[in-house]
Coordinates of C-alpha atoms in Angstrom, one line a residue:
M94 CA -9.5 -10.9 56.4
K95 CA -9.8 -7.6 53.7
K96 CA -6.6 -5.6 54.7
S97 CA -4.9 -8.8 54.3
I98 CA -5.7 -9.0 50.7
I99 CA -5.3 -5.9 50.4
F100 CA -1.8 -5.5 51.6
L101 CA -0.8 -9.3 49.6
F102 CA -2.2 -7.1 46.5
L103 CA -0.1 -4.4 46.8
I104 CA 2.9 -6.2 47.3
F105 CA 2.0 -8.7 44.4
G106 CA 1.7 -5.1 42.7
A107 CA 4.8 -4.0 43.8
M108 CA 6.5 -7.3 42.6
V109 CA 5.1 -7.2 39.4
N110 CA 6.2 -3.3 38.8
A111 CA 9.8 -3.8 39.9
N112 CA 10.4 -6.1 37.2
V113 CA 12.8 -4.9 34.5
R114 CA 10.7 -5.2 31.0
M115 CA 11.5 -5.2 27.4
P116 CA 9.8 -3.9 24.2
L117 CA 8.6 -7.3 22.3
L118 CA 10.9 -5.8 19.6
F119 CA 13.5 -7.4 22.2
S120 CA 12.6 -11.3 22.4
D121 CA 14.4 -14.8 21.4
G122 CA 15.6 -14.8 17.4
M123 CA 16.2 -11.0 16.9
V124 CA 18.7 -9.4 14.7
L125 CA 20.7 -6.5 15.8
Q126 CA 22.3 -4.1 13.6
R127 CA 25.8 -4.6 13.2
N128 CA 28.7 -1.9 12.6
K129 CA 26.1 1.0 14.9
P130 CA 25.8 1.9 18.3
I131 CA 23.2 -0.2 19.3
P132 CA 20.1 1.1 21.8
I133 CA 18.6 -1.1 24.3
W134 CA 15.9 0.1 25.9
G135 CA 12.8 -1.0 28.9
W136 CA 11.2 -0.3 31.8
A137 CA 12.0 -0.9 35.7
D138 CA 11.2 1.2 38.6
A139 CA 12.3 4.6 39.5
N140 CA 15.7 4.7 39.7
E141 CA 16.3 1.2 40.0
K142 CA 19.9 0.1 38.1
V143 CA 19.6 -2.3 35.0
E144 CA 22.6 -4.0 33.5
V145 CA 22.9 -5.5 30.0
H146 CA 25.2 -8.0 28.9
F147 CA 25.8 -8.8 25.1
N148 CA 28.7 -10.3 24.0
K149 CA 32.0 -9.2 25.4
Q150 CA 30.1 -5.9 26.4
T151 CA 28.6 -5.1 29.9
K152 CA 26.6 -2.1 30.8
S153 CA 24.2 -0.6 33.3
I154 CA 22.4 2.6 33.7
I155 CA 20.1 4.2 36.5
A156 CA 16.1 4.0 35.4
D157 CA 14.8 7.7 35.2
K158 CA 11.7 9.0 37.8
N159 CA 9.5 7.3 35.4
G160 CA 11.1 4.1 35.0
K161 CA 12.7 4.6 31.4
W162 CA 16.1 3.7 30.5
M163 CA 17.9 3.0 27.7
I164 CA 21.9 2.1 27.0
K165 CA 23.9 2.5 23.5
L166 CA 25.8 -0.8 23.2
D167 CA 28.9 -0.2 21.2
A168 CA 28.9 -1.1 17.5
E169 CA 29.5 -5.1 17.1
K170 CA 30.4 -6.6 13.6
A171 CA 27.8 -9.6 12.5
G172 CA 27.7 -13.0 13.9
G173 CA 25.9 -14.9 16.6
P174 CA 23.9 -16.5 17.8
F175 CA 24.5 -14.6 21.6
E176 CA 22.8 -14.3 24.2
L177 CA 21.6 -10.5 25.6
I178 CA 20.9 -10.7 29.3
I179 CA 19.4 -8.2 30.8
T180 CA 19.4 -7.5 34.7
G181 CA 17.8 -5.4 37.3
K182 CA 15.7 -6.9 40.6
N183 CA 15.1 -9.9 38.2
K184 CA 16.7 -11.0 34.9
I185 CA 15.7 -11.3 31.4
V186 CA 17.3 -13.5 28.5
I187 CA 16.9 -12.9 24.7
A188 CA 18.3 -16.3 23.3
N189 CA 19.5 -16.7 19.6
V190 CA 20.8 -12.9 18.3
L191 CA 22.4 -12.3 15.5
V192 CA 23.6 -9.7 14.9
G193 CA 23.8 -8.4 10.7
E194 CA 22.2 -6.2 9.0
V195 CA 18.4 -5.3 9.7
W196 CA 15.7 -3.8 7.4
I197 CA 12.1 -2.3 8.3
C198 CA 9.4 -3.0 5.9
S199 CA 6.5 -1.0 5.1
G200 CA 4.1 0.5 3.3
Q201 CA 0.5 -1.0 2.3
S202 CA -1.1 -4.5 1.1
N203 CA 1.9 -5.0 -1.5
M204 CA 4.5 -4.7 1.0
E205 CA 2.0 -6.9 3.4
F206 CA 1.8 -9.5 0.7
Q207 CA 3.1 -12.8 1.9
V208 CA 5.3 -15.6 0.3
F209 CA 2.4 -17.9 0.1
K210 CA 0.8 -15.8 -2.3
T211 CA 3.6 -15.2 -4.6
M212 CA 3.8 -16.9 -8.4
N213 CA 5.8 -20.1 -8.0
A214 CA 4.8 -19.9 -4.1
T215 CA 5.7 -23.7 -3.9
E216 CA 9.5 -23.7 -5.0
E217 CA 9.9 -20.6 -3.5
I218 CA 8.7 -21.9 -0.1
N219 CA 10.3 -25.3 -0.5
D220 CA 13.4 -23.4 -0.7
S221 CA 13.7 -21.5 2.5
N222 CA 15.7 -23.0 4.9
Y223 CA 18.2 -20.1 5.5
P224 CA 18.1 -19.4 9.5
M225 CA 20.1 -16.3 9.4
I226 CA 17.0 -14.0 7.9
R227 CA 14.5 -13.5 10.6
H228 CA 11.4 -11.6 9.9
F229 CA 9.2 -10.0 12.8
G230 CA 5.9 -9.1 12.1
V231 CA 4.3 -6.3 13.9
A232 CA 0.8 -6.7 14.6
Q233 CA -1.5 -4.4 12.8
D234 CA -2.7 -1.3 15.5
M235 CA -3.9 1.9 15.8
S236 CA -3.4 5.0 18.3
G237 CA -4.4 8.2 18.7
T238 CA -1.7 9.2 20.7
P239 CA 2.2 7.4 20.3
K240 CA 2.2 4.4 21.8
L241 CA 5.6 3.1 23.9
D242 CA 5.1 -0.6 22.8
L243 CA 3.9 -2.7 20.6
K244 CA 0.1 -4.6 20.5
Q245 CA 1.7 -7.8 19.4
G246 CA 4.8 -9.5 17.4
K247 CA 7.6 -12.0 17.2
W248 CA 10.8 -13.0 15.4
E249 CA 10.7 -16.0 13.4
V250 CA 13.1 -17.8 12.0
C251 CA 12.8 -18.6 8.4
G252 CA 11.8 -21.8 7.3
K253 CA 9.2 -23.6 5.5
E254 CA 6.8 -23.6 8.7
T255 CA 7.3 -19.7 8.6
V256 CA 8.1 -18.1 5.3
G257 CA 4.8 -18.6 4.0
N258 CA 3.5 -15.6 6.0
F259 CA 7.2 -13.1 5.8
T260 CA 6.1 -10.1 3.8
A261 CA 7.2 -11.8 0.0
V262 CA 9.5 -8.0 -1.1
G263 CA 11.0 -7.9 2.1
Y264 CA 11.8 -12.0 1.7
Y265 CA 12.6 -11.5 -1.9
F266 CA 15.2 -8.9 -0.8
A267 CA 16.8 -10.0 2.0
K268 CA 17.0 -13.7 0.6
K269 CA 19.0 -11.7 -2.1
L270 CA 21.2 -9.6 0.5
Y271 CA 22.0 -13.2 2.3
A272 CA 22.9 -14.9 -1.0
E273 CA 25.3 -11.7 -1.8
L274 CA 26.6 -10.7 1.8
K275 CA 26.5 -13.7 3.8
I276 CA 25.7 -12.8 6.8
P277 CA 22.5 -12.4 8.9
I278 CA 19.5 -9.9 7.4
G279 CA 16.6 -9.3 10.0
I280 CA 13.3 -7.5 8.4
I281 CA 10.9 -5.2 10.4
N282 CA 7.5 -5.8 8.7
T283 CA 5.3 -3.1 9.8
S284 CA 2.4 -2.7 6.9
W285 CA -1.3 -2.5 6.7
G286 CA -2.9 -3.1 2.9
G287 CA -5.4 -0.1 1.8
T288 CA -3.4 2.9 3.7
C289 CA -2.8 5.7 2.7
V290 CA 0.4 7.8 3.6
E291 CA -0.8 10.2 6.2
T292 CA -1.1 7.5 8.3
W293 CA 2.1 6.7 8.9
T294 CA 3.2 10.3 9.9
S295 CA 3.6 11.7 12.6
R296 CA 1.4 14.6 14.1
Q297 CA 4.9 16.8 15.0
A298 CA 5.3 16.6 11.1
F299 CA 2.3 17.8 9.9
E300 CA 2.5 20.6 12.8
K301 CA 5.9 21.3 11.4
S302 CA 4.9 21.1 7.7
D303 CA 3.8 24.8 6.4
Y304 CA 1.6 23.1 3.7
F305 CA -0.4 20.7 6.5
K306 CA -0.2 22.4 9.5
D307 CA -4.1 24.1 9.1
M308 CA -5.0 20.4 8.0
I309 CA -3.6 19.2 11.2
A310 CA -5.1 22.1 13.1
N311 CA -8.3 21.0 12.4
V312 CA -7.5 17.0 14.1
P313 CA -8.5 16.9 17.8
Q314 CA -5.9 15.3 20.2
V315 CA -8.8 12.5 21.3
D316 CA -8.9 9.7 22.4
M317 CA -10.0 6.6 20.0
Q318 CA -13.4 6.7 21.4
A319 CA -14.0 10.0 20.9
A320 CA -12.7 10.3 17.7
F321 CA -14.8 7.4 16.7
E322 CA -18.3 9.4 17.8
V323 CA -16.6 12.2 15.5
Y324 CA -16.2 9.7 12.4
Q325 CA -19.7 8.4 13.0
K326 CA -21.6 11.4 12.7
S327 CA -19.3 12.9 9.7
V328 CA -19.6 9.3 7.9
L329 CA -23.9 9.5 8.0
D330 CA -24.2 12.8 7.8
N331 CA -21.9 12.8 3.9
I332 CA -24.1 9.3 2.8
N333 CA -27.1 11.1 3.6
K334 CA -26.1 14.0 1.6
I335 CA -25.0 12.1 -0.9
Q336 CA -28.2 10.3 -1.5
G337 CA -30.3 12.7 -0.5
F338 CA -32.0 10.1 2.2
D339 CA -31.1 8.9 5.2
V340 CA -29.7 5.8 5.5
S341 CA -32.3 3.1 5.9
M342 CA -32.9 -0.6 5.9
E343 CA -36.6 -0.1 6.2
N344 CA -38.3 -1.9 3.2
E345 CA -35.0 -3.5 1.5
D346 CA -36.9 -6.4 0.4
Q347 CA -38.7 -4.2 -1.9
F348 CA -35.0 -3.2 -4.1
K349 CA -35.1 -6.9 -5.8
D350 CA -38.3 -6.0 -7.2
P351 CA -37.9 -4.6 -11.3
N352 CA -40.5 -2.5 -10.6
F353 CA -39.8 -0.8 -8.0
Q354 CA -38.5 2.6 -8.8
D355 CA -35.0 3.8 -8.3
T356 CA -35.4 7.1 -9.8
K357 CA -34.4 8.9 -6.4
W358 CA -31.4 7.3 -6.1
P359 CA -27.7 8.4 -7.0
E360 CA -25.3 7.2 -9.7
I361 CA -21.9 5.6 -8.7
K362 CA -19.1 3.8 -11.9
V363 CA -19.2 0.2 -12.2
P364 CA -16.7 -1.7 -11.8
S365 CA -14.7 0.5 -9.3
L366 CA -14.7 0.1 -5.3
W367 CA -16.7 2.5 -3.4
E368 CA -13.6 4.0 -1.8
N369 CA -12.4 5.5 -4.7
Q370 CA -15.7 7.5 -5.8
Q371 CA -18.0 9.5 -3.5
L372 CA -19.1 7.4 -1.0
G373 CA -15.5 7.0 0.8
N374 CA -14.2 4.6 3.0
I375 CA -17.7 2.8 4.3
D376 CA -18.5 -0.7 5.3
G377 CA -21.8 -2.3 5.5
V378 CA -24.6 -3.1 2.8
V379 CA -25.4 -0.7 -0.4
W380 CA -28.2 -1.8 -3.1
M381 CA -26.6 -1.5 -6.4
R382 CA -29.1 -1.3 -9.4
K383 CA -29.2 -1.5 -13.4
T384 CA -31.7 -1.4 -15.3
I385 CA -31.1 -2.8 -19.4
V386 CA -33.3 -3.2 -22.8
L387 CA -33.0 -6.9 -24.5
S388 CA -34.7 -7.2 -27.2
A389 CA -37.2 -10.2 -27.9
E390 CA -34.5 -12.2 -29.1
Q391 CA -32.1 -11.6 -26.4
A392 CA -35.0 -12.1 -23.7
K393 CA -35.1 -15.7 -25.3
K394 CA -31.0 -16.8 -25.0
E395 CA -29.5 -18.6 -22.8
A396 CA -28.0 -16.2 -20.6
V397 CA -25.1 -15.9 -18.4
L398 CA -24.3 -12.8 -16.1
Y399 CA -20.5 -12.2 -16.0
L400 CA -20.2 -9.5 -12.8
S401 CA -17.1 -9.3 -12.6
K402 CA -15.8 -9.5 -8.6
V403 CA -17.8 -8.1 -5.5
D404 CA -16.3 -6.6 -2.2
D405 CA -16.9 -8.9 0.4
E406 CA -20.8 -10.3 -0.4
D407 CA -23.2 -10.6 -2.9
Q408 CA -27.0 -11.1 -3.4
T409 CA -27.9 -11.0 -7.0
Y410 CA -31.2 -10.8 -8.6
V411 CA -32.6 -10.6 -12.3
N412 CA -36.1 -9.4 -12.5
G413 CA -36.7 -10.7 -9.0
V414 CA -35.3 -14.0 -9.1
L415 CA -31.9 -14.8 -7.3
V416 CA -29.9 -16.3 -9.6
G417 CA -26.4 -16.3 -7.0
T418 CA -24.3 -15.3 -4.5
N419 CA -20.7 -15.3 -2.6
N420 CA -19.1 -14.2 -0.3
L421 CA -15.6 -14.4 -1.5
W422 CA -14.0 -10.7 -2.4
D423 CA -11.8 -11.9 -5.1
K424 CA -13.7 -14.7 -6.9
Q425 CA -15.3 -13.9 -10.1
R426 CA -18.8 -13.9 -10.0
I427 CA -20.6 -16.0 -12.9
Y428 CA -23.9 -16.5 -12.7
K429 CA -26.3 -18.3 -15.4
I430 CA -29.8 -16.1 -15.9
P431 CA -32.6 -19.2 -15.4
E432 CA -35.2 -19.8 -18.3
N433 CA -37.8 -17.1 -18.9
V434 CA -36.3 -14.9 -16.1
L435 CA -35.7 -12.1 -19.0
K436 CA -38.0 -10.6 -20.9
E437 CA -38.6 -8.1 -23.5
G438 CA -37.6 -4.8 -22.8
K439 CA -36.7 -3.7 -19.5
N440 CA -34.7 -6.0 -17.3
V441 CA -33.4 -4.8 -13.6
I442 CA -30.6 -6.4 -12.1
A443 CA -30.2 -5.8 -8.5
V444 CA -27.6 -6.6 -6.4
R445 CA -27.3 -6.6 -2.3
I446 CA -23.6 -6.1 -1.6
A447 CA -22.3 -6.5 2.4
D448 CA -19.2 -5.2 3.0
Y449 CA -17.4 -6.3 6.4
T450 CA -13.8 -4.9 6.0
G451 CA -11.6 -2.9 3.6
G452 CA -12.4 -2.2 -0.5
G453 CA -16.4 -2.2 -1.0
G454 CA -18.6 -2.8 -4.0
I455 CA -18.3 -4.3 -7.4
Y456 CA -14.3 -3.9 -8.9
G457 CA -12.1 -5.2 -11.6
D458 CA -11.7 -5.9 -15.0
P459 CA -14.7 -4.0 -17.5
A460 CA -14.7 -7.2 -20.0
D461 CA -15.8 -9.6 -17.0
L462 CA -18.8 -7.2 -16.2
R463 CA -21.1 -8.2 -19.3
I464 CA -24.6 -10.5 -19.9
D465 CA -22.9 -13.1 -22.4
F466 CA -25.5 -14.6 -25.0
K467 CA -24.8 -17.3 -27.4
D468 CA -23.6 -15.4 -30.2
S469 CA -23.1 -11.9 -28.4
N470 CA -22.5 -10.0 -25.6
L471 CA -23.8 -6.5 -23.4
P472 CA -21.7 -4.4 -21.3
L473 CA -23.0 -3.9 -18.0
E474 CA -19.9 -1.3 -16.8
G475 CA -20.8 2.5 -16.7
L476 CA -23.1 4.6 -13.9
W477 CA -25.4 2.0 -11.8
K478 CA -28.3 3.1 -9.2
F479 CA -27.0 2.8 -5.3
N480 CA -28.5 2.9 -2.0
V481 CA -26.6 2.6 1.1
V482 CA -28.8 1.0 3.9
Q483 CA -26.5 0.5 6.6
V484 CA -23.2 1.7 7.8
K485 CA -21.0 -0.1 9.7
I486 CA -19.3 2.5 11.6
S487 CA -15.1 1.6 12.2
I488 CA -12.0 3.9 12.4
S489 CA -10.0 2.6 9.5
P490 CA -6.4 3.2 9.7
N491 CA -7.1 6.5 7.3
T492 CA -9.6 8.0 9.5
Y493 CA -7.3 10.1 11.0
P494 CA -3.7 11.0 10.3
S495 CA -0.8 9.3 12.3
L496 CA -3.0 6.5 13.6
L497 CA -0.2 3.8 12.2
Y498 CA 2.5 5.6 13.0
N499 CA 1.6 5.8 16.4
A500 CA 0.6 2.5 17.1
M501 CA 3.2 0.9 14.8
V502 CA 6.1 2.8 14.0
N503 CA 6.8 5.0 17.2
P504 CA 7.6 1.6 19.4
L505 CA 10.0 0.8 16.9
I506 CA 12.0 3.7 17.2
P507 CA 15.2 4.0 18.2
Y508 CA 15.9 0.8 17.5
A509 CA 19.2 0.2 15.2
F510 CA 18.6 -0.5 11.2
Q511 CA 20.1 -0.1 8.0
G512 CA 17.6 1.0 5.8
V513 CA 13.5 1.1 4.9
L514 CA 12.1 -0.6 2.1
W515 CA 8.3 1.2 1.3
Y516 CA 6.0 -0.3 -1.2
Q517 CA 2.6 1.9 -0.8
G518 CA 0.7 4.8 -3.1
E519 CA -2.1 2.9 -4.3
A520 CA -4.3 4.7 -1.6
N521 CA -3.1 8.1 -2.4
V522 CA -3.5 8.2 -6.0
W523 CA -6.7 10.4 -5.8
R524 CA -4.4 12.7 -4.5
A525 CA -1.2 12.1 -6.3
N526 CA 0.1 15.6 -6.6
Q527 CA -0.3 16.3 -3.2
Y528 CA 2.0 13.0 -2.3
K529 CA 4.9 15.6 -3.9
K530 CA 4.9 16.7 -0.4
A531 CA 3.2 14.0 1.7
F532 CA 5.7 11.5 0.7
P533 CA 8.5 13.5 1.6
L534 CA 7.6 14.4 4.6
M535 CA 6.8 11.3 5.8
I536 CA 10.2 10.2 4.7
N537 CA 12.1 13.3 6.5
D538 CA 9.8 12.5 9.6
W539 CA 11.0 8.8 10.3
R540 CA 14.6 10.4 9.6
S541 CA 14.2 12.7 12.6
K542 CA 12.3 10.5 14.5
W543 CA 15.0 8.1 14.7
N544 CA 18.2 10.5 14.7
Q545 CA 20.6 7.7 12.8
G546 CA 20.6 10.6 10.0
N547 CA 19.8 10.0 6.5
F548 CA 19.1 6.2 6.2
P549 CA 18.8 4.5 2.7
F550 CA 14.9 5.0 1.6
Y551 CA 13.9 2.7 -1.1
F552 CA 10.3 2.8 -2.5
V553 CA 8.7 0.5 -5.3
Q554 CA 7.5 2.8 -8.0
L555 CA 3.3 1.8 -8.6
S556 CA 3.2 -1.3 -11.5
T557 CA 0.7 -0.5 -14.1
Y558 CA -3.6 -1.1 -13.3
N559 CA -6.1 -0.4 -15.1
E560 CA -8.5 1.4 -12.1
F561 CA -9.6 4.3 -13.9
N562 CA -9.3 3.3 -17.7
G563 CA -6.4 6.9 -17.5
N564 CA -4.7 8.0 -20.1
S565 CA -3.4 11.4 -21.3
K566 CA -6.9 12.2 -23.7
V567 CA -8.7 11.5 -20.4
G568 CA -5.6 11.7 -17.6
S569 CA -3.9 9.4 -14.9
R570 CA -4.1 9.3 -11.6
W571 CA -2.1 6.3 -11.6
A572 CA 0.9 8.0 -13.6
E573 CA 0.5 11.0 -11.6
L574 CA 1.3 9.0 -8.9
R575 CA 4.3 7.4 -10.1
E576 CA 5.6 10.9 -11.1
A577 CA 5.5 12.0 -7.6
Q578 CA 7.4 8.8 -6.4
T579 CA 9.8 9.7 -8.8
Q580 CA 10.2 13.5 -7.7
T581 CA 10.4 12.2 -4.1
L582 CA 14.3 10.7 -5.8
Q583 CA 15.1 14.2 -4.9
L584 CA 15.7 13.6 -1.5
P585 CA 19.2 12.6 -0.3
N586 CA 20.1 9.0 -0.4
T587 CA 16.6 7.1 -1.8
G588 CA 16.5 5.1 -4.4
M589 CA 13.1 3.7 -6.5
A590 CA 12.4 0.1 -8.0
V591 CA 10.6 0.5 -11.0
T592 CA 7.8 -2.0 -12.0
T593 CA 6.4 -1.0 -15.2
D594 CA 7.3 -4.5 -16.5
I595 CA 6.1 -7.2 -14.0
G596 CA 2.4 -5.6 -13.0
N597 CA -0.7 -7.2 -14.0
A598 CA -3.5 -4.3 -15.2
K599 CA -6.1 -6.4 -14.2
D600 CA -4.7 -6.8 -10.4
I601 CA -4.0 -4.1 -8.1
H602 CA -1.7 -7.2 -6.3
P603 CA 1.1 -8.5 -9.1
T604 CA 2.2 -11.8 -7.8
N605 CA 5.2 -11.5 -9.1
K606 CA 7.4 -9.7 -5.6
Q607 CA 10.6 -12.4 -6.7
D608 CA 11.7 -9.2 -8.8
V609 CA 10.5 -6.3 -7.0
G610 CA 12.6 -7.6 -4.2
K611 CA 15.7 -8.4 -6.1
R612 CA 15.0 -4.4 -8.4
L613 CA 15.6 -3.6 -4.4
A614 CA 18.4 -5.6 -3.2
A615 CA 20.2 -3.9 -6.3
I616 CA 19.7 -0.5 -4.9
A617 CA 20.8 -1.5 -1.5
L618 CA 24.0 -3.6 -2.8
N619 CA 25.2 -1.2 -5.2
N620 CA 24.8 2.0 -2.3
V621 CA 24.5 0.5 0.8
Y622 CA 27.1 -2.6 0.1
R623 CA 29.4 -1.0 -2.6
K624 CA 29.0 -3.9 -4.6
K625 CA 29.2 -2.3 -8.1
M626 CA 27.0 -2.3 -10.2
V627 CA 23.9 -1.6 -12.8
Y628 CA 20.5 -0.9 -10.5
S629 CA 18.3 1.6 -12.4
G630 CA 16.4 1.3 -15.6
P631 CA 16.6 4.8 -17.7
M632 CA 15.5 8.0 -16.3
Y633 CA 14.4 11.2 -17.8
K634 CA 16.9 13.9 -17.7
S635 CA 16.1 16.6 -20.9
M636 CA 14.5 17.1 -24.3
E637 CA 15.6 19.1 -27.4
I638 CA 13.4 19.9 -30.3
K639 CA 14.2 19.6 -33.5
G640 CA 12.3 21.0 -36.2
N641 CA 9.4 18.4 -35.7
Q642 CA 11.1 15.6 -33.6
I643 CA 12.1 15.5 -30.1
L644 CA 15.1 14.2 -28.9
L645 CA 15.1 12.5 -25.1
S646 CA 17.8 12.8 -23.0
F647 CA 18.2 9.8 -20.5
S648 CA 20.0 8.8 -17.1
N649 CA 20.9 5.5 -16.0
I650 CA 21.5 3.7 -19.7
G651 CA 23.7 1.5 -18.5
S652 CA 25.4 -0.2 -21.5
G653 CA 22.4 1.1 -23.3
L654 CA 19.6 1.9 -24.2
S655 CA 17.1 -0.9 -25.9
A656 CA 14.2 -2.1 -26.1
S657 CA 12.8 -4.9 -24.0
D658 CA 11.7 -7.0 -27.1
N659 CA 14.4 -6.1 -29.3
S660 CA 11.8 -4.5 -31.9
E661 CA 13.3 -1.5 -33.6
S662 CA 10.8 0.9 -32.5
L663 CA 9.4 1.9 -29.1
K664 CA 6.3 1.9 -27.7
G665 CA 4.4 4.0 -25.2
F666 CA 5.8 7.6 -26.6
E667 CA 3.3 10.4 -27.0
I668 CA 3.7 13.4 -28.5
A669 CA 1.7 17.0 -28.7
G670 CA 2.3 20.5 -29.7
A671 CA 0.9 23.7 -27.9
D672 CA -2.6 22.3 -27.9
K673 CA -2.0 19.7 -25.3
V674 CA -3.4 17.1 -27.3
F675 CA -1.4 13.8 -27.4
Y676 CA -0.8 11.8 -30.1
S677 CA 0.9 8.1 -30.3
A678 CA 4.7 8.7 -32.1
K679 CA 7.1 6.9 -33.3
A680 CA 10.1 6.6 -31.3
I681 CA 13.5 5.0 -32.0
I682 CA 17.0 4.5 -30.1
K683 CA 19.5 6.2 -31.8
D684 CA 23.4 7.3 -29.8
N685 CA 21.4 6.0 -27.0
K686 CA 19.0 8.9 -26.7
V687 CA 15.1 8.5 -27.9
I688 CA 14.2 10.2 -31.0
V689 CA 10.1 10.8 -31.1
S690 CA 7.6 12.2 -33.9
C691 CA 4.3 12.1 -35.6
E692 CA 2.7 13.3 -39.0
S693 CA 0.0 15.0 -36.5
V694 CA 2.1 17.1 -34.7
P695 CA 4.5 18.7 -37.0
N696 CA 5.6 21.3 -34.5
P697 CA 5.5 19.7 -31.0
V698 CA 6.5 20.8 -27.6
A699 CA 5.5 18.1 -24.7
V700 CA 6.1 13.9 -24.5
H701 CA 4.2 11.3 -22.3
Y702 CA 5.8 8.2 -22.0
G703 CA 4.2 5.2 -20.5
W704 CA 1.3 7.6 -19.2
A705 CA -1.5 5.1 -18.3
D706 CA -2.8 3.4 -15.6
D707 CA -2.1 0.5 -17.9
D708 CA 0.9 1.4 -18.5
T709 CA 1.7 -2.7 -19.8
E710 CA 3.2 -2.1 -23.6
I711 CA 5.8 0.5 -22.6
N712 CA 9.3 -1.2 -24.0
L713 CA 12.3 1.3 -23.0
F714 CA 14.9 -0.6 -20.8
N715 CA 18.5 -0.3 -20.3
K716 CA 20.7 -3.7 -21.5
E717 CA 20.9 -4.8 -18.3
K718 CA 17.0 -5.2 -18.3
F719 CA 15.8 -2.4 -16.0
P720 CA 13.0 -0.4 -17.3
A721 CA 12.8 3.0 -17.6
S722 CA 10.5 5.2 -15.8
P723 CA 7.2 6.7 -17.1
F724 CA 7.7 10.6 -17.7
R725 CA 6.4 13.7 -18.9
T726 CA 8.4 16.5 -20.1
D727 CA 5.4 19.5 -19.9
N728 CA 4.6 20.7 -16.5
W729 CA 0.7 21.1 -17.6
E730 CA -1.9 20.7 -15.1
M731 CA -3.0 17.2 -14.1
L732 CA -6.0 15.7 -12.8
T733 CA -5.4 15.5 -9.7
A734 CA -3.8 19.3 -9.2
N735 CA -6.4 20.3 -6.6
E736 CA -7.1 17.3 -4.8
K737 CA -6.2 17.9 -0.8
Y738 CA -6.2 15.3 1.9
K739 CA -9.5 16.1 4.0
V740 CA -10.0 15.2 7.6
S741 CA -13.6 14.2 9.4
K742 CA -14.0 16.9 12.2

């Protein structure tokens, strides 16, 4: 009996192995790239004959000794729907296949950001009957080594029932392209929020880079479990070193008590996510405490505690009394403080924060972090004490390089497509200067791996977001990252959508994704589809010092420079002398140049424009309403000059 079962199992196994199998990317509703050879690939038995039929083409091949095979169909014109039929010892029929334009959409949360979260989402979803637009959502996955297929993913036809979960930037780009071209548009969405550029880059790229090869040499090629164990020890060792004591939940109930002595606890800036500070990328439970001193008059008044936002869950105590709790990571915490809780002298706010995934801590607008009395308020921003009492150890995409490239990019190769849309950089602001090398490395890496030439690679420059109150006086990491993105335009066939005017200084995820998609589409329509138009705002080109003035020249001025609010003066310009101290400057447009001056700087040498985390007020545009990119004319050392990518060993 046992022999019969084993025999049947072997037969069944052989039958399973005999089946021709296709990558998940090849499925009903797919879009193939027009006007280029079309790679079709999959797996079969060793030396099995595989035949592919599409439209009027029929081609065959013999699978190699490992069962892998690939056929390149001749280029097709836009059209469909067709059937793609693959025949070996079995037959696969892929239905409703279109031929048109395919774009890969990748990056972090602003690319992941779905249509249903955007402004005017209801109207957009109601206007989504575009069956020629198709979206493939790549399931989020990590791998220590390159994978041959995706964990999950499927093509969806655009409509009211599906479009809400599409990448918003990708969809609004596709919608504009379809309006102009009237041919099928496919978007492949492979994105993951909060991820750095290094995780999207292959190991081979780092190994070939003189700049990064020493870094990658210290990263072992191990399986995820081994990597997890290494990472676990590294995280705990780091936190113990920062705190000066072990991670432990023992006696944590004492931490809400106002009489508890927290003098040995370290301090951290609030509001700001832990990931952006010394704690780094951790999930778990952290107590945070703030001691304030109140007058007798303040203590008697009605008071409301504004705690900005807490990622993910908080239990908030004032002088040992629970005043509120919430588990919604993006909601404002507003807690009324009961009568007789506050007292004259020292008062303690203690917050137990549980972070389950992604960012953690108290974050948001500093103005939303305060105690309100009837006629006054007490700001709470600044340094708070903290104690990490529990760490939930898990490998994130940023734990090691290449984890997302391996699982979410490599399986897409060598699918034919037109170009890439990229929205990422927020996770790299701490290493903005190094991004000047890391971002071009990734672009060249993808181009090398796909072997489809220098395909179009269009990206979104970071919009305004006041994360650190950065500016010319104290330095701005966000401005430095924007500069790194601008310098990446030196690579061939790249383009950048500037978004300074459509961001939100208080929200890292601005909801106006429509204009982002349209600006990316303008680049593509001009560069790829030869529909000549102005597609970029002014870009700084050169400067000339004339006495106490600096004259700035720009490229991409369209039909002329202008101020977005039609005012006579431009905002956001600063000027400095040899002392490197910047002053707000008068700036006017004359003969399509900008003249900058300041009475406090009689001998100017450098100009900054929009050099701040929050660059909302800047207003230099061209007459076609494209904003100018922020810039600086100097090459003085910046905040992130020496920040390097480090990996747990």
